[in-house]
Coordinates of C-alpha atoms and ligand atoms in Angstrom, one line a residue:
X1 CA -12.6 -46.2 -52.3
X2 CA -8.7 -46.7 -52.1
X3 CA -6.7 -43.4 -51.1
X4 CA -5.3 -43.4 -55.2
X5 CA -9.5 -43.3 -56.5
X6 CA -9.9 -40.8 -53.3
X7 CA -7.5 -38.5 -54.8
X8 CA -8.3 -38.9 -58.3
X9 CA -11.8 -37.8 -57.2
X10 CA -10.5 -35.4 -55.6
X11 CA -8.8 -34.0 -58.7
X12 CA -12.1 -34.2 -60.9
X13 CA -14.2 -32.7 -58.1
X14 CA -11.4 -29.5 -58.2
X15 CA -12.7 -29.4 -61.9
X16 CA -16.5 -30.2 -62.1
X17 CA -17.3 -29.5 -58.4
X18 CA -17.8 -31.8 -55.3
X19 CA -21.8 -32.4 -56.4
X20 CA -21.1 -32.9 -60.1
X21 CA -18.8 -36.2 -59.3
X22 CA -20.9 -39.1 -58.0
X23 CA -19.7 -42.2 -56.8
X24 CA -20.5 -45.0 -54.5
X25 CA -23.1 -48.3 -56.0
X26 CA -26.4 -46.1 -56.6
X27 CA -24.8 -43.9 -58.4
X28 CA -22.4 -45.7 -60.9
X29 CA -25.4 -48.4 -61.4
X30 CA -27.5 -45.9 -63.1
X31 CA -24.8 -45.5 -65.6
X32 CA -23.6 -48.7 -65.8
X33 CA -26.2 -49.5 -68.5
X34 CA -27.9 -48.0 -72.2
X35 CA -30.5 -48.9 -73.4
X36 CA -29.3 -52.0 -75.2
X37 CA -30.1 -55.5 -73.4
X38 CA -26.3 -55.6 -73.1
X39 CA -25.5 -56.4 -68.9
X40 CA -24.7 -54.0 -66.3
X41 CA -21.2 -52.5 -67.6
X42 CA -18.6 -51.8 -64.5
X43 CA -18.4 -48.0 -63.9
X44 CA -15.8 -46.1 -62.0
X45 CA -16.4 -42.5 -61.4
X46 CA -19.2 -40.3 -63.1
X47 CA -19.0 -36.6 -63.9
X48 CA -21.0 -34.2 -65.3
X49 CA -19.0 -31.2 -67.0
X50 CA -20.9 -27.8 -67.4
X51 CA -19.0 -26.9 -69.7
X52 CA -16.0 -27.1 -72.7
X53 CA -13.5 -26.3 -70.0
X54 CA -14.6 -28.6 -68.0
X55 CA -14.8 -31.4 -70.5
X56 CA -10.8 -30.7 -70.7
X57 CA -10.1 -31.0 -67.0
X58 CA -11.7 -33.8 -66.8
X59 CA -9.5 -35.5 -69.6
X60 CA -6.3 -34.1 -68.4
X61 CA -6.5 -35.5 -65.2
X62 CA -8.5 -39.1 -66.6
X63 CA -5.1 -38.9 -68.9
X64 CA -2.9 -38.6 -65.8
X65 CA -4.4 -41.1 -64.1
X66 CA -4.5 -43.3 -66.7
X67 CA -8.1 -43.8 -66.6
X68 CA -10.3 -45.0 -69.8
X69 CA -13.3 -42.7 -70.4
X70 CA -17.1 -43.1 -71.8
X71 CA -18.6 -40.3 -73.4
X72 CA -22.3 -40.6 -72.6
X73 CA -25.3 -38.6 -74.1
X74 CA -28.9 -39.4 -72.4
X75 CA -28.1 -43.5 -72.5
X76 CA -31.2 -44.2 -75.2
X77 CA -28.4 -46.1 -77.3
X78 CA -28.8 -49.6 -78.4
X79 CA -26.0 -51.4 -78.7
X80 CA -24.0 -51.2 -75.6
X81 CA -22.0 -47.9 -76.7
X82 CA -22.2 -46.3 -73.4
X83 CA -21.9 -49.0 -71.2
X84 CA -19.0 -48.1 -69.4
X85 CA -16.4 -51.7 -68.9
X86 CA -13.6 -52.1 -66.3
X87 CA -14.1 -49.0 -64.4
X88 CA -14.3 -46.9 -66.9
X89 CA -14.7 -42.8 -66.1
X90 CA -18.6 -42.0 -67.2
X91 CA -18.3 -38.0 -68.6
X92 CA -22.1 -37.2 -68.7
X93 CA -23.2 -34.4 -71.0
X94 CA -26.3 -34.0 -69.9
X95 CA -25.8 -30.5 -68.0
X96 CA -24.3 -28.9 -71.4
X97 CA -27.3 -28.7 -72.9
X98 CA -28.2 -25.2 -74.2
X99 CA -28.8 -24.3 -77.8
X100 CA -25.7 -21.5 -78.2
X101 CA -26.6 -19.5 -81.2
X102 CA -29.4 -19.6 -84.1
X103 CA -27.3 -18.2 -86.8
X104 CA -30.6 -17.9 -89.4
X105 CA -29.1 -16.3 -92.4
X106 CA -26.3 -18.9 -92.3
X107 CA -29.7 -22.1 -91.7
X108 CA -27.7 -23.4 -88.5
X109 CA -27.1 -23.3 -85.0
X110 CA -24.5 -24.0 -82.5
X111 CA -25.5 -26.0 -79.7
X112 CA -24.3 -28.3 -76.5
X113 CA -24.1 -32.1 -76.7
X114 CA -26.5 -32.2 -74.0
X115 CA -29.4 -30.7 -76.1
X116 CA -32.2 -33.1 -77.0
X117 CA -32.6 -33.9 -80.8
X118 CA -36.9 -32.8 -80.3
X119 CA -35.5 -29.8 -78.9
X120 CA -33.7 -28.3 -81.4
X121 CA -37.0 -28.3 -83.8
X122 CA -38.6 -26.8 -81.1
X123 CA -36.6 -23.9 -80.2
X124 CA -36.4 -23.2 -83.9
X125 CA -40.0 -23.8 -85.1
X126 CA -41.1 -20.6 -84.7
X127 CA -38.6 -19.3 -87.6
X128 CA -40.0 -22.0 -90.1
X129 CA -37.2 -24.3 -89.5
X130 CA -36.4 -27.6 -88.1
X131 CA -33.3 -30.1 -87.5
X132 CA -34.3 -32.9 -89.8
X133 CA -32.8 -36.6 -88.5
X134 CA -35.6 -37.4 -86.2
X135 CA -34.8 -40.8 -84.2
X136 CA -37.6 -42.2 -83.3
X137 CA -35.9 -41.7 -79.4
X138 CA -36.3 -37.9 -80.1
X139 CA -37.7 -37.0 -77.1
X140 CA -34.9 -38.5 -75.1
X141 CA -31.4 -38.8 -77.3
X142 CA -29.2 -36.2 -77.1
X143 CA -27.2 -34.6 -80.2
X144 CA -24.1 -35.5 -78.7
X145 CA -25.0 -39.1 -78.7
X146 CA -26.9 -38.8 -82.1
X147 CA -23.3 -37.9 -83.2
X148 CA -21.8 -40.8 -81.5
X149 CA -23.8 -43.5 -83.5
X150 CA -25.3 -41.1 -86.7
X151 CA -28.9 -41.8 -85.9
X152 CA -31.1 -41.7 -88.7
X153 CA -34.9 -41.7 -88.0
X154 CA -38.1 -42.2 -90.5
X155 CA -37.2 -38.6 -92.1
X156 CA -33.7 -39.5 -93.1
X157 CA -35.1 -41.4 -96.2
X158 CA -35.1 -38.1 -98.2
X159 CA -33.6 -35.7 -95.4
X160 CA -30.5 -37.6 -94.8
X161 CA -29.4 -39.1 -91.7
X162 CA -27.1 -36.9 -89.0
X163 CA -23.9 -36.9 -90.9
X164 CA -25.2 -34.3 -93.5
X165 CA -26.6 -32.5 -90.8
X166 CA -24.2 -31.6 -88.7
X167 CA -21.9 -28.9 -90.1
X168 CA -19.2 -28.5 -87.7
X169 CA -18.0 -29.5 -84.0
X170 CA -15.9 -28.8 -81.2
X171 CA -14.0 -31.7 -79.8
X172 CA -11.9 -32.6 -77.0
X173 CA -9.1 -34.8 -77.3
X174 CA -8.0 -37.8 -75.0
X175 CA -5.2 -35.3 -73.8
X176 CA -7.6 -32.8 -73.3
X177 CA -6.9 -30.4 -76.1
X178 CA -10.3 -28.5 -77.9
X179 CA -9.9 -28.9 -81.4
X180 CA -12.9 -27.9 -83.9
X181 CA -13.9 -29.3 -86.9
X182 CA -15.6 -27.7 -89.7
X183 CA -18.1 -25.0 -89.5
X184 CA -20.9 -22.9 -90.9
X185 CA -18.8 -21.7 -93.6
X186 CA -18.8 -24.7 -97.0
X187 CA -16.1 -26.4 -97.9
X188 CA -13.4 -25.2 -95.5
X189 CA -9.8 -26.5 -96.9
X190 CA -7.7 -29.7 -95.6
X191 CA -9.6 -33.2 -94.8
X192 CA -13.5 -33.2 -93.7
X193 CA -12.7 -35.0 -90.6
X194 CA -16.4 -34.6 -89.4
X195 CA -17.4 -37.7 -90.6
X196 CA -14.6 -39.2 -88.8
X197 CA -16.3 -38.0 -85.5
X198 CA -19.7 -38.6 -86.8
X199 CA -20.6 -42.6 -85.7
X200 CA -17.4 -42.8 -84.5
X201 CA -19.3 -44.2 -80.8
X202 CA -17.4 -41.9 -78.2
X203 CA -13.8 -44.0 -79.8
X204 CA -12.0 -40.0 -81.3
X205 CA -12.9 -37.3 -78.5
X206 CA -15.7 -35.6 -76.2
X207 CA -18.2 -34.0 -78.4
X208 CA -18.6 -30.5 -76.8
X209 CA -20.0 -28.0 -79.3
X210 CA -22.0 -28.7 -82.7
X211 CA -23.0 -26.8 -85.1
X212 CA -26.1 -28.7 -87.0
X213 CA -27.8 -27.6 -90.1
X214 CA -31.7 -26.3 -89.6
X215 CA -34.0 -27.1 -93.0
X216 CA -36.7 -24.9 -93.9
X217 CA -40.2 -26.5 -92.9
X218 CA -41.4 -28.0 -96.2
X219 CA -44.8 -25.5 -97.3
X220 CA -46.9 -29.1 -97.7
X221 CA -46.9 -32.0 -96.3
X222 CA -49.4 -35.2 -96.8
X223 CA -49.2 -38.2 -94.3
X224 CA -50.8 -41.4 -95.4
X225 CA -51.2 -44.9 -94.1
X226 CA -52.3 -47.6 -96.4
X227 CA -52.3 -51.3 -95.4
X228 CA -52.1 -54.5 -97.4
X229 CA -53.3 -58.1 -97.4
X230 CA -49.5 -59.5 -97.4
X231 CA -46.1 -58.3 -96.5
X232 CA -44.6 -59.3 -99.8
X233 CA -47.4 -56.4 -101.5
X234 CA -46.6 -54.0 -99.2
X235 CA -42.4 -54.3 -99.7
X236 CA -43.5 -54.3 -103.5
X237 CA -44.9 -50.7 -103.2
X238 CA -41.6 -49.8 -101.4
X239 CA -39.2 -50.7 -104.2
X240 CA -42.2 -49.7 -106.9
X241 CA -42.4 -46.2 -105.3
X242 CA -38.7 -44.8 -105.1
X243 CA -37.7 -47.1 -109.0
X244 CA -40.3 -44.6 -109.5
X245 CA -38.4 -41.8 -108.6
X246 CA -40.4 -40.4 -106.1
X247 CA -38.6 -40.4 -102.6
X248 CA -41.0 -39.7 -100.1
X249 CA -40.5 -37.8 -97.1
X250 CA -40.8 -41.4 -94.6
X251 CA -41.8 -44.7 -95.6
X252 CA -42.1 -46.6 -92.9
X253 CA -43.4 -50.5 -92.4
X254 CA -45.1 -52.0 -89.6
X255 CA -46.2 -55.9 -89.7
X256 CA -49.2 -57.5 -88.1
X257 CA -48.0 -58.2 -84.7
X258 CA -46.7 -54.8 -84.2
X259 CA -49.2 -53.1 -85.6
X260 CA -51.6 -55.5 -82.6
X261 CA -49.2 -54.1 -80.2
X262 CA -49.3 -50.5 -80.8
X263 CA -52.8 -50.2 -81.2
X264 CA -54.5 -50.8 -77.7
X265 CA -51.5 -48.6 -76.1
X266 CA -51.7 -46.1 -78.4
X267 CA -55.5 -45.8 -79.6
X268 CA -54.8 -44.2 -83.4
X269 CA -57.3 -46.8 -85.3
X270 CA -54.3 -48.8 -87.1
X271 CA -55.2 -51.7 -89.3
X272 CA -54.9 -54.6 -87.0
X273 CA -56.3 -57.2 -89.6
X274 CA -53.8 -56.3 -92.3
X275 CA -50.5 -58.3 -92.9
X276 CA -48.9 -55.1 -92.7
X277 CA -49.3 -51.5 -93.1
X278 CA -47.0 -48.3 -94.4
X279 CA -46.6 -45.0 -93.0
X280 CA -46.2 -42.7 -96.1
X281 CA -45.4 -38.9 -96.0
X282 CA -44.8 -36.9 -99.0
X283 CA -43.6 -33.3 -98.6
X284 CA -42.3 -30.5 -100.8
X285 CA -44.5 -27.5 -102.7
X286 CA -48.1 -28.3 -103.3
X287 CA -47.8 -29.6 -106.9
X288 CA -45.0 -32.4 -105.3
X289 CA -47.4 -33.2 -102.9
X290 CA -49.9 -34.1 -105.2
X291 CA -47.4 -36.0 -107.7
X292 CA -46.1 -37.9 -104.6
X293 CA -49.2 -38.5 -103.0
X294 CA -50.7 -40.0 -106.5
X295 CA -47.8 -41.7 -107.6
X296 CA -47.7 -43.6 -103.9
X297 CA -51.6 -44.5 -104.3
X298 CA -51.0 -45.8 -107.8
X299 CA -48.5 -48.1 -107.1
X300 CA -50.3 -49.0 -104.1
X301 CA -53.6 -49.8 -106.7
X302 CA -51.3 -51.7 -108.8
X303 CA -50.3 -54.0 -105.4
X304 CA -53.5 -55.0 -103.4
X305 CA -53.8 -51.7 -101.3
X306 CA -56.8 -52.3 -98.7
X307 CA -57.6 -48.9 -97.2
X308 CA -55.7 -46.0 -97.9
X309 CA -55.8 -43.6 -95.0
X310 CA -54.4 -39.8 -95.6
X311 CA -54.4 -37.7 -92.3
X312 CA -57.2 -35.2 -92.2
X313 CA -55.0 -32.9 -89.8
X314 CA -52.1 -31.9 -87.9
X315 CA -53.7 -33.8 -85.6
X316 CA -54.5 -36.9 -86.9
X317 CA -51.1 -36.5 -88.3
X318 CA -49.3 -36.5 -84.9
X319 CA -51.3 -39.1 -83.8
X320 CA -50.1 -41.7 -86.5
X321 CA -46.5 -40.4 -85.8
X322 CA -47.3 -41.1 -82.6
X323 CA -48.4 -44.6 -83.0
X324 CA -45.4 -45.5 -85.3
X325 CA -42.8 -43.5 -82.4
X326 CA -44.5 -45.8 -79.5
X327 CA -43.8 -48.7 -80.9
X328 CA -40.5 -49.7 -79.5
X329 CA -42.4 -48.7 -76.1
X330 CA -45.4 -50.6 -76.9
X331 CA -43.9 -53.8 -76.3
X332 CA -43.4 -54.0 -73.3
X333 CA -47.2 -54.7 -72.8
X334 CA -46.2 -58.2 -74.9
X335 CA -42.9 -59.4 -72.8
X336 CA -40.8 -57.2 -70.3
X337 CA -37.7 -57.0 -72.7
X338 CA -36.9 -56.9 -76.1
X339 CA -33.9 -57.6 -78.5
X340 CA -34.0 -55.4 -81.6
X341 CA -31.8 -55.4 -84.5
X342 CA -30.8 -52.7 -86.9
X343 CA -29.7 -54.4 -90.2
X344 CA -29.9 -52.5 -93.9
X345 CA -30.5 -55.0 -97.0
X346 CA -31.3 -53.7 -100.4
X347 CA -34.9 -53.0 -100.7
X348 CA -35.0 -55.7 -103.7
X349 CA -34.0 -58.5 -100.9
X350 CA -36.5 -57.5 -98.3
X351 CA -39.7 -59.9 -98.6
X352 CA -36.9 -62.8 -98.7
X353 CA -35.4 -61.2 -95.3
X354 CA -39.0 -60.6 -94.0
X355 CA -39.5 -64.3 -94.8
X356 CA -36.1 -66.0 -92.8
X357 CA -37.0 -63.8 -90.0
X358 CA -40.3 -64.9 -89.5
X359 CA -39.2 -68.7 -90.1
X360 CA -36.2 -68.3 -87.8
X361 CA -38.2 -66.9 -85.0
X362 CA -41.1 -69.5 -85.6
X363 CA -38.3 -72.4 -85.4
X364 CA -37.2 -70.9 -82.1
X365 CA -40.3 -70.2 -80.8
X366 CA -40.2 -66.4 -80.2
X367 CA -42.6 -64.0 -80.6
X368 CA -41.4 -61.0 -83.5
X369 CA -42.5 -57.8 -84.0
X370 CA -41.7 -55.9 -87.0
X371 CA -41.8 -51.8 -87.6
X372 CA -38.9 -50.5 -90.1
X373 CA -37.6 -47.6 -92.2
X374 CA -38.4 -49.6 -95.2
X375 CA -37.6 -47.0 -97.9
X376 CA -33.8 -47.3 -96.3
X377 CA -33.9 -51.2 -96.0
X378 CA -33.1 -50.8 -92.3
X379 CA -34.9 -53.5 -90.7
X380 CA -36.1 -53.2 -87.1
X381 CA -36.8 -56.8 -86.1
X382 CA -37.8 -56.8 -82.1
X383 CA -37.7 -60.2 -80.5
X384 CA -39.4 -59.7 -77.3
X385 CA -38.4 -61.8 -74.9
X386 CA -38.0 -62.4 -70.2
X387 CA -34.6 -62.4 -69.8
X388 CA -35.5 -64.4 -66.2
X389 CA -35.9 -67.5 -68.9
X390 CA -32.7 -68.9 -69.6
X391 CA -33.8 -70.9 -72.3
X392 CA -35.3 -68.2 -73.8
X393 CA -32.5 -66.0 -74.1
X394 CA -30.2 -68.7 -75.3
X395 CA -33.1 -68.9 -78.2
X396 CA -32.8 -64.9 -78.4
X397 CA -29.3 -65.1 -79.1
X398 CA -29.1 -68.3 -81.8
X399 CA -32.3 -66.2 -83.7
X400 CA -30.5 -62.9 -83.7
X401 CA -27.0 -64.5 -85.0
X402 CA -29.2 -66.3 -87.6
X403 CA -30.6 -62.9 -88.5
X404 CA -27.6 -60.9 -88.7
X405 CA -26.1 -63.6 -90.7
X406 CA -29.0 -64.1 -93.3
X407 CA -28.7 -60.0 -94.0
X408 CA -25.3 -59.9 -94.6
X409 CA -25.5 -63.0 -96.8
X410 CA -28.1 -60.8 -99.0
X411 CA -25.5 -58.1 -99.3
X412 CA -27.0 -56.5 -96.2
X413 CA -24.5 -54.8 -93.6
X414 CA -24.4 -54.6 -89.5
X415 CA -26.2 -51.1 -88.7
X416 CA -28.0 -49.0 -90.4
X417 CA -28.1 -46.4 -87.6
X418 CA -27.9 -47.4 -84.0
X419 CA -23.9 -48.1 -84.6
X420 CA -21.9 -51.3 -83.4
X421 CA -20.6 -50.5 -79.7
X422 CA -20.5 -54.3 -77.8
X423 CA -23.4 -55.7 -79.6
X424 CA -22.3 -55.9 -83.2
X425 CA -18.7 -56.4 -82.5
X426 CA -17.8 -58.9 -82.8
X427 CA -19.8 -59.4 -86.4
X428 CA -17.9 -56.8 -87.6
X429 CA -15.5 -59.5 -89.5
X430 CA -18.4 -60.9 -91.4
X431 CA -18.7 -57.5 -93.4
X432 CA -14.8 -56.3 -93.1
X433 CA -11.5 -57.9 -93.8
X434 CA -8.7 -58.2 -91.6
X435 CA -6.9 -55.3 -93.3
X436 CA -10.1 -53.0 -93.3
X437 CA -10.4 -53.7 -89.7
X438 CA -6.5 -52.7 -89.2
X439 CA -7.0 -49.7 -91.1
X440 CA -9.9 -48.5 -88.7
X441 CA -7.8 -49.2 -85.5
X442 CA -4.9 -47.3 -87.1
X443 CA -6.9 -44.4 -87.6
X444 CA -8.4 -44.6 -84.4
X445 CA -5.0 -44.4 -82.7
X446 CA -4.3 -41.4 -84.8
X447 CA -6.4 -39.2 -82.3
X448 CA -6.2 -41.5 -79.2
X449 CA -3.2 -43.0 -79.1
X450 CA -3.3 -44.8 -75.6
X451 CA -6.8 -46.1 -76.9
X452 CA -8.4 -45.0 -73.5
X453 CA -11.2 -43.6 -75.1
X454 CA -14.6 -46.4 -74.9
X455 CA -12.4 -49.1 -75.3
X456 CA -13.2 -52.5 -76.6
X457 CA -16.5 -50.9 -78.6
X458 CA -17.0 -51.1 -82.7
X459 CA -13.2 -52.6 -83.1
X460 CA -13.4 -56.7 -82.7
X461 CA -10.6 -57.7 -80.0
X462 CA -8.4 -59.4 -82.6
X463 CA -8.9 -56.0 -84.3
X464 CA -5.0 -54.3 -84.3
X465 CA -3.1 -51.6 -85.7
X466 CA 0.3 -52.9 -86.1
X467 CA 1.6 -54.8 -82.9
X468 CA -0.4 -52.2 -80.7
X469 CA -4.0 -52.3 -79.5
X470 CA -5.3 -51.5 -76.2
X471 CA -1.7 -50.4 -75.0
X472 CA -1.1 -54.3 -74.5
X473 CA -3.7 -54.3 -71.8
X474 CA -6.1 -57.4 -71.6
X475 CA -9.1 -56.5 -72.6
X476 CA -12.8 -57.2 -69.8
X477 CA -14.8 -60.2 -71.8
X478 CA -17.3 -58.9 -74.1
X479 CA -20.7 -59.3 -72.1
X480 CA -24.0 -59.7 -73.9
X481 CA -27.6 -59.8 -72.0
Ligands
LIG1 C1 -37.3 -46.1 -78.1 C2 -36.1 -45.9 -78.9 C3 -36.2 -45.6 -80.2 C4 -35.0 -45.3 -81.0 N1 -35.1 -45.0 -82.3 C5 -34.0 -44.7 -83.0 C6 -34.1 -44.2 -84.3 O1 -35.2 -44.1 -84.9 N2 -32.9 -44.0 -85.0 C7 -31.7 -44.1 -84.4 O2 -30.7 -43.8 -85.0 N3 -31.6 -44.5 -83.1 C8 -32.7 -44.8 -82.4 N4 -32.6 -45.2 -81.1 C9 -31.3 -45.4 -80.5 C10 -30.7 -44.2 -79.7 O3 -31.7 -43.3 -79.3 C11 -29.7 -43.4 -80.7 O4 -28.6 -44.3 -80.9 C12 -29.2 -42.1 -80.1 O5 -28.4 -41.5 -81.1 C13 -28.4 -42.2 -78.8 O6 -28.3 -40.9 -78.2 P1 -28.0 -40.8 -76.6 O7 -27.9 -39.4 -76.3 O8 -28.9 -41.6 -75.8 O9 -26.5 -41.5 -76.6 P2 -25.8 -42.5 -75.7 O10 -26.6 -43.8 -75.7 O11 -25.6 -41.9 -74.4 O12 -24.5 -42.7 -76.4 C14 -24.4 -43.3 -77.7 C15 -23.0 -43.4 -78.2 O13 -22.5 -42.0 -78.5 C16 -21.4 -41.7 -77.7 N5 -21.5 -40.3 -77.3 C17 -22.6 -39.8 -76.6 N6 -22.4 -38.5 -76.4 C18 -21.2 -38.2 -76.9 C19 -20.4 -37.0 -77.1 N7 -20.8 -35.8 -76.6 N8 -19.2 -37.1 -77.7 C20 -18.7 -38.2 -78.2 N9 -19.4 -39.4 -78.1 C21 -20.6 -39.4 -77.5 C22 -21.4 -42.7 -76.5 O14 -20.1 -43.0 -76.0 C23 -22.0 -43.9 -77.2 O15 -21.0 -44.7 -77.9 C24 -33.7 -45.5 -80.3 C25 -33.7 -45.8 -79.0 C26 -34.8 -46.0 -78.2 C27 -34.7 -46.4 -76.8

């Protein structure tokens, strides 16, 4: 470490404490990657704030020093949004992670970045509540980062995904001034500029307080899963079900080789001979149950249904949540990595999609694995891959730009909900224009001027506001795998 990075450590160890800065190659390589395949980032400094005062510090003296900064939640994300590039300062908010206030006549609660999403449902259960986007990463992802990229999960088809959740935040600045947004109280006056924040990938300020929206615990729920002879019959029920007008709870898709792959790890007696099979939940008072549930088995009569399954349970519930939850997980027993995408096409377009993805990853001689929020159109294809094999990951790389270029040509967009960061970004002018993509780094530079905040994410290089992006500085080359 040079005498400058001595004293600059110096500085943040003054604000977090000597044992809350880590440095040196151990510790910088654990946060030098997410959970995307993207490679090994190039981390600088790590700390780990306790607190909102903290979080300030830290961004005054990353401001003096001229340093750019990651935000980063628990790391689950997916597209390279907290891999840290040229040295970057790592804030980790993964000590602030209490639950602040349950505020039940108002159906919210204040809580830290740090919190796990699972949590949250937890610590509120016992009040007949819950926090409704449920990624299927729940267990792991933080809220903070569930901000960063507005996850969605298998409940966001009728709950909505964690922009109309989240009511309010607290956010610090790249110049280290706490600014909140929003709040329990509706429709506060002057712009919403939460849903600036929300997906916004760590690019506008720390996330250090939020204030998300509990739902009360629907009084019934049915869980069903019904398989079908073809793929094509089973994307039929999707469309048939919600042109229906019934939106279930989840409505989830899993194919054939996915459906293989989950079941030996997993052990919930899925139908491994079917061509594919959905996860159904219908929820609301007993009488919607029993419309949902009968107008789902209808239209499921109508398109070749084989057996139709409907949990016995809570139980037998959990454990088909469980099986659908494993899968990403599950995969590793086929190849040791995987390459997922995250593309949304209108439902009517999806057997087509369905269709070039399994011929594109045939011609390249992949093996594909299939398990989506179907009722969103958000696609979930998983090549699974070793990226030891060269050849193999060159093959990765032509299938997946074939993929993302076949759903946008449908009408389909980039992300449905695990955001853009390095992966997608340089995509991002198949779906906007020059002057969309202007506008975006303008408003960007409204809050962070100097641009210091995860740099070179979401925006494409050639991306600029006016004559200024990036301060003039070169940008590191985009890395993928
Ligand atoms: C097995 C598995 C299943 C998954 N299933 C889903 C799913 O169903 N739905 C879904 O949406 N995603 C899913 N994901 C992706 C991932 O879990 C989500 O993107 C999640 O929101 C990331 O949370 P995190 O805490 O890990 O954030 P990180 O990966 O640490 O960060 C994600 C982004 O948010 C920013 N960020 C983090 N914290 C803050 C903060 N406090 N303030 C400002 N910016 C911040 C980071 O800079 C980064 O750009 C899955 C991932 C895995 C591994």
């Amino acid at each position: 470490m040079t005498t400058t990075a001595r004293d600059v450590a110096t500085q943040f160890a003054s604000v977090v404490g000597r044992d809350h800065v880590l440095a040196g190659d151990l510790a910088t390589m654990l946060y030098a990657r997410d959970g995307s395949i993207q490679d090994e980032g190039d981390c600088g400094l790590v700390v780990l704030p306790a607190n909102t005062e903290e979080v300030a510090g830290c961004m005054r003296v990353a401001a003096a020093a001229g340093l750019d900064v990651v935000p980063r939640g628990s790391g689950t994300g997916l597209t390279g949004g907290a891999v840290p590039l040229a040295g970057s300062l790592v804030i980790s908010l993964s000590r602030m992670n209490h639950i602040i206030e349950v505020d039940v006549p108002n159906s919210c609660a204040w809580v830290e970045p740090g919190v796990l999403n699972l949590d949250i449902s937890t610590a509120v259960a016992h009040l007949g509540l819950f926090y409704a986007p449920d990624p299927s990463s729940q267990q792991a992802c933080s809220i903070g980062g569930n901000v960063g990229t507005n996850a969605g999960g298998p409940h966001c088809l009728a709950y909505g995904v964690t922009n109309q959740h989240v009511l309010g935040m607290e956010l610090v600045m790249a110049d280290g001034e706490v600014i909140t947004l929003g709040g329990p109280a509706p429709d506060p006056p002057g712009y919403d500029l939460r849903g600036v924040v929300v997906g916004s990938e760590g690019m506008v300020g720390v996330v250090t307080r939020i204030c998300v929206r509990l739902t009360p615990e629907p009084p019934a729920i049915r869980t069903m899963l019904l398989d079908f002879p073809t793929i094509s019959d089973a994307a039929a029920v999707v469309e048939q079900v919600i042109a229906a007008g019934v939106v279930p709870a989840s409505l989830e898709m899993m194919d054939r080789n996915m459906l293989r792959t989950i079941e030996p790890f997993v052990h919930a007696g899925l139908p491994i001979d079917a061509a594919a099979a959905l996860l159904v939940e219908v929820d609301g008072t007993p009488a919607d149950v029993e419309a949902g549930t009968d107008a789902v088995q209808r239209v499921a009569a109508a398109n070749n249904v084989g057996h139709v399954r409907v949990a016995q349970d809570e139980d037998e519930r959990a454990l088909l949540w469980k099986a659908r939850k494993s899968a990403f997980g599950a995969c590793a027993r086929v190849k040791p990595n995987y390459f997922l995408h995250d593309c949304v096409v209108p439902r009517s377009r999806l057997v087509e999609v369905m269709e070039a993805i399994i011929e594109i990853t045939d011609r390249e001689d992949l093996i594909c694995l299939n398990v989506f929020h179907a009722g969103d159109g958000n696609l979930h294809p998983i090549i699974a891959f070793d990226r030891r094999d060269a050849d193999e990951v060159e093959r990765v790389k032509r299938a997946g730009d074939a993929i993302i270029r076949k759903c946008v040509e449908v009408g389909g967009t980039l992300s449905g909900e695990h955001g853009i960061g390095l992966e997608k970004r340089d995509y991002m002018p198949l779906v906007f224009t020059e002057g969309d993509l202007e506008a975006q780094a303008c408003m960007r530079r409204a809050f962070d001027p100097d641009e210091r905040l995860n740099p070179h994410k979401v925006l494409p290089l050639g991306a600029r506001c006016g004559e200024a992006m990036l301060g003039g500085r070169e940008p590191p080359e985009g890395t993928w795998i």
